[in-house]
XYZ file of C-alpha atoms in Angstrom:
326
model
C -15.740 97.813 59.217
C -15.581 101.583 59.808
C -18.208 101.416 62.557
C -16.531 98.571 64.418
C -12.823 99.282 63.971
C -12.385 102.939 62.963
C -14.736 104.826 65.270
C -12.235 107.004 67.163
C -10.293 110.034 65.862
C -6.950 108.361 66.617
C -7.870 105.329 64.514
C -9.104 107.483 61.645
C -5.895 109.547 61.743
C -3.830 106.354 61.601
C -5.932 105.157 58.676
C -5.421 108.400 56.764
C -1.685 108.258 57.441
C -1.475 105.131 55.275
C -2.795 106.964 52.226
C -4.261 105.007 49.311
C -5.402 101.509 50.270
C -5.688 98.288 48.324
C -7.850 96.632 50.973
C -9.153 97.761 54.364
C -9.096 95.192 57.161
C -9.623 95.153 60.928
C -5.964 95.841 61.730
C -3.678 98.560 60.362
C -0.256 97.436 61.555
C 1.239 94.087 60.513
C 3.270 91.842 62.782
C 6.832 93.186 62.281
C 8.246 89.665 62.600
C 6.312 88.375 59.582
C 6.261 89.433 55.920
C 3.400 91.642 54.779
C 3.165 93.037 51.274
C 0.850 93.531 48.310
C 1.702 89.993 47.150
C -1.118 87.577 48.037
C 1.419 85.050 49.322
C 2.815 87.518 51.843
C -0.304 89.231 53.157
C -1.004 88.889 56.854
C -4.576 87.871 57.512
C -6.815 90.675 58.775
C -4.228 93.409 58.099
C -4.849 96.416 55.841
C -2.818 96.609 52.615
C -1.578 100.095 51.634
C -0.119 100.955 48.221
C 2.677 103.048 49.691
C 3.736 101.043 52.731
C 3.126 97.562 51.308
C 3.782 98.006 47.591
C 6.404 100.737 47.615
C 4.429 103.119 45.392
C 4.910 106.875 45.632
C 2.356 109.667 45.524
C -0.132 107.658 47.584
C -0.459 110.105 50.488
C -3.873 111.234 51.729
C -4.991 114.415 49.976
C -7.309 117.311 50.758
C -10.343 117.272 48.470
C -13.219 119.677 47.982
C -16.835 118.589 48.172
C -17.076 119.172 44.430
C -14.161 116.795 43.865
C -15.740 114.111 46.023
C -19.126 114.545 44.387
C -17.747 114.191 40.856
C -19.179 110.985 39.362
C -16.153 110.610 37.082
C -13.781 109.906 39.993
C -14.581 106.157 40.136
C -16.043 106.433 43.640
C -19.552 105.145 44.278
C -19.935 106.285 47.892
C -18.094 108.886 49.982
C -17.705 108.297 53.734
C -17.239 111.195 56.157
C -16.101 111.000 59.801
C -17.808 114.020 61.370
C -17.068 116.217 64.379
C -19.255 113.978 66.568
C -17.148 110.916 65.750
C -19.938 109.472 63.628
C -19.627 107.973 60.162
C -21.816 109.576 57.490
C -21.970 109.002 53.754
C -23.441 110.188 50.484
C -23.712 108.628 47.062
C -21.390 110.265 44.559
C -23.294 112.827 42.525
C -25.940 113.264 45.228
C -24.146 115.365 47.855
C -26.908 117.958 47.590
C -29.223 115.474 49.332
C -27.141 115.695 52.500
C -25.277 113.158 54.616
C -26.806 109.844 55.655
C -25.943 107.997 58.853
C -23.964 104.798 58.169
C -25.072 103.060 61.373
C -28.757 103.850 60.983
C -28.964 102.926 57.311
C -27.019 99.711 57.848
C -29.413 98.709 60.619
C -32.353 99.429 58.332
C -30.804 97.274 55.602
C -30.578 94.287 57.933
C -34.067 94.942 59.300
C -35.413 94.437 55.785
C -34.152 90.869 56.104
C -35.584 90.541 59.628
C -32.197 90.166 61.298
C -29.641 92.075 63.346
C -26.272 93.073 61.917
C -23.912 90.166 62.658
C -20.545 90.738 64.249
C -17.545 90.467 61.956
C -19.362 90.368 58.603
C -18.539 93.221 56.213
C -19.639 91.943 52.816
C -22.630 92.628 50.600
C -26.100 91.187 51.126
C -28.332 89.044 48.983
C -30.890 86.343 49.788
C -28.349 83.497 49.794
C -25.880 85.309 52.029
C -28.636 86.361 54.430
C -29.775 82.747 54.674
C -26.220 81.698 55.499
C -25.771 84.473 58.098
C -29.033 83.539 59.812
C -28.053 79.882 59.881
C -24.657 80.772 61.309
C -26.266 82.957 63.995
C -28.568 80.098 65.001
C -25.605 77.723 65.213
C -23.624 80.186 67.326
C -26.592 80.595 69.658
C -26.895 76.842 70.048
C -23.202 76.474 70.892
C -22.499 79.716 72.729
C -22.129 77.882 76.035
C -20.135 75.023 74.542
C -17.138 74.158 76.685
C -13.935 72.681 75.264
C -14.762 69.514 77.221
C -17.648 68.929 74.796
C -15.071 68.339 72.063
C -13.633 64.882 71.587
C -10.122 66.275 71.158
C -8.593 69.657 72.046
C -5.030 70.981 72.190
C -4.814 69.352 75.618
C -4.969 65.984 73.831
C -1.984 66.685 71.595
C -0.155 63.534 72.727
C -3.094 61.328 71.727
C -3.351 63.027 68.337
C 0.376 62.644 67.704
C 0.170 58.921 68.469
C -2.759 58.458 66.073
C -0.908 60.367 63.344
C 2.231 58.285 63.907
C 0.203 55.072 63.629
C -1.291 56.382 60.394
C 2.189 56.979 58.986
C 3.091 53.373 59.774
C -0.113 52.231 58.085
C 0.711 54.309 54.998
C 4.304 53.278 54.491
C 5.032 50.086 56.406
C 1.811 48.093 56.338
C 1.475 48.208 60.123
C 0.030 50.811 62.463
C -3.563 51.956 62.068
C -5.435 54.092 59.559
C -6.554 57.439 60.981
C -10.340 57.536 61.372
C -11.854 60.516 63.198
C -15.318 60.208 61.691
C -17.982 62.033 63.670
C -15.495 63.582 66.106
C -15.291 67.238 67.169
C -11.804 68.733 67.295
C -10.721 72.083 68.758
C -7.316 73.784 68.346
C -5.596 70.720 66.852
C -2.381 71.251 64.869
C -2.145 68.997 61.796
C 0.317 71.271 59.985
C 2.944 69.570 57.782
C 1.525 66.102 58.513
C 1.104 63.352 55.913
C -2.377 61.938 56.518
C -3.257 60.741 53.042
C -6.294 58.431 52.846
C -7.503 59.384 56.343
C -11.223 58.975 57.057
C -12.759 62.194 58.417
C -16.443 61.902 57.520
C -18.829 64.079 59.571
C -15.841 65.454 61.501
C -16.006 68.999 62.893
C -12.795 71.022 62.998
C -12.750 74.297 64.957
C -9.682 76.561 64.873
C -7.481 73.729 63.597
C -4.269 74.146 61.593
C -3.744 72.173 58.362
C -1.054 74.424 56.853
C 1.091 72.464 54.363
C -0.492 69.177 55.430
C -1.061 66.422 52.865
C -4.416 64.617 52.843
C -4.704 63.265 49.323
C -7.341 60.550 48.812
C -8.900 61.493 52.180
C -12.622 61.296 52.909
C -14.015 64.574 54.295
C -17.646 64.007 53.312
C -19.983 66.206 55.400
C -17.031 67.571 57.405
C -17.205 71.064 58.925
C -14.268 73.481 59.078
C -14.692 76.618 61.196
C -11.922 79.231 61.558
C -9.314 76.766 60.285
C -6.068 77.517 58.456
C -5.398 75.391 55.358
C -2.690 77.439 53.655
C -0.815 75.456 50.995
C -2.810 72.405 52.072
C -2.791 69.496 49.588
C -5.805 67.205 49.206
C -5.820 65.820 45.682
C -8.479 63.275 44.722
C -10.240 63.745 48.051
C -13.928 63.699 48.901
C -15.336 66.997 50.229
C -18.937 66.320 49.250
C -21.420 68.198 51.507
C -18.534 69.725 53.482
C -18.568 73.315 54.785
C -15.751 75.803 55.319
C -16.531 78.934 57.361
C -14.053 81.777 57.985
C -11.164 79.592 56.817
C -7.902 80.457 55.070
C -7.411 78.247 51.988
C -4.740 80.394 50.360
C -2.652 78.324 47.965
C -4.497 75.094 48.817
C -4.327 72.331 46.204
C -7.526 70.330 45.632
C -7.157 68.907 42.111
C -9.529 66.075 41.122
C -11.534 66.442 44.363
C -15.309 66.264 44.812
C -16.927 69.432 46.211
C -20.512 68.581 45.239
C -22.967 70.460 47.504
C -20.046 71.912 49.492
C -19.984 75.450 50.880
C -17.217 78.000 51.389
C -18.330 81.035 53.364
C -16.211 84.113 54.033
C -13.012 82.203 53.218
C -9.702 83.300 51.715
C -9.471 81.317 48.472
C -6.581 83.227 46.925
C -4.603 81.066 44.484
C -6.550 77.953 45.431
C -6.199 75.191 42.832
C -9.478 73.476 41.927
C -8.380 71.977 38.619
C -10.603 69.084 37.494
C -12.776 69.323 40.617
C -16.502 68.615 40.819
C -18.363 71.772 41.878
C -21.977 70.699 41.408
C -24.286 72.879 43.547
C -21.386 74.278 45.545
C -21.578 77.694 47.218
C -18.621 80.058 47.509
C -19.622 83.379 49.091
C -18.405 85.952 49.627
C -15.102 84.434 48.487
C -12.879 85.844 45.768
C -11.939 83.042 43.364
C -10.727 85.339 40.580
C -7.133 84.136 40.908
C -8.028 80.511 41.688
C -7.243 77.812 39.129
C -10.608 76.498 37.892
C -9.367 74.618 34.832
C -11.689 71.831 33.658
C -14.021 71.999 36.654
C -17.286 70.093 36.304
C -20.733 71.140 37.502
C -22.247 67.681 37.031
C -21.270 65.066 39.600
C -22.423 62.148 37.460
C -20.346 63.325 34.494
C -17.365 64.039 36.728
C -17.514 60.579 38.337
C -17.680 59.031 34.881
C -14.597 60.964 33.821
C -12.698 59.838 36.925
C -13.589 56.195 36.278
C -12.523 56.562 32.647
C -9.163 58.018 33.693
C -8.661 55.179 36.184
C -9.471 52.584 33.514
C -7.045 54.204 31.085
C -4.347 54.211 33.733
C -4.883 50.520 34.455
C -4.834 49.678 30.740
C -1.615 51.596 30.172
C -0.090 50.069 33.280
C -0.874 46.577 32.014
C 0.594 47.097 28.559
């Protein structure tokens, strides 16, 4: 992050002017026309969150510190980063300043070389074997599709009229017994806006969505098995009792999404925003979620056994039918 986005004195000065930070992102300044605060529901994606500016705290200004202060292991800092007179980022491990400064760029390159790969663009998380495997797979996919033209997609934003007609027919199918059920199985979609649409029970198996918008859309009982979501926004998206088995989400925003009673067996979420995502009573057998923060997600009664979970769903359905027939 520092190497790619804070490598000039002007950028570093602007960073220091914010004082204490909650989270460092690619951008410093939020869009003034949109809310941006410490609250997860009002954070702009990719924008730094500062305790003073965005939370209203006082005493958060940048401070002058001595080397002894920075090297003190009791200050809750694991590494200290220094922007030197040559506009290079250096660092030392707290408590080991006497060993001198290390070069951030060089050591980061060495770390990736241990895994026989180059540092990928836009990834700023930690490394382990699983994440490296994912990053390599993603790099191979990007290489395969680097020359992909929008025309290779079945639907793009240029086809908005066709998409709107299909969605309207689906609404008729849902509520009036006419129209036609939406089935985009196996299709590739680019820049399609599904926000606020009611597409419950749609069939979207093996569908690939790239840079699509599902904000506040409703797709309960939908079939997304083996679907792929790349750079999609699904904020406050609702998909209860839906099938996401073997699906993959990459660089997606799922903030506040509601997935209760859905099947995520063998699914993967990579580098996604999962803040306040609701996964109550979902099946999570063999799912991967990295590096995603699910600390504030609702994981009540999740199951890590698909067979047990399916049995529970059938039992609940039977009970509902019995009660309904009484």
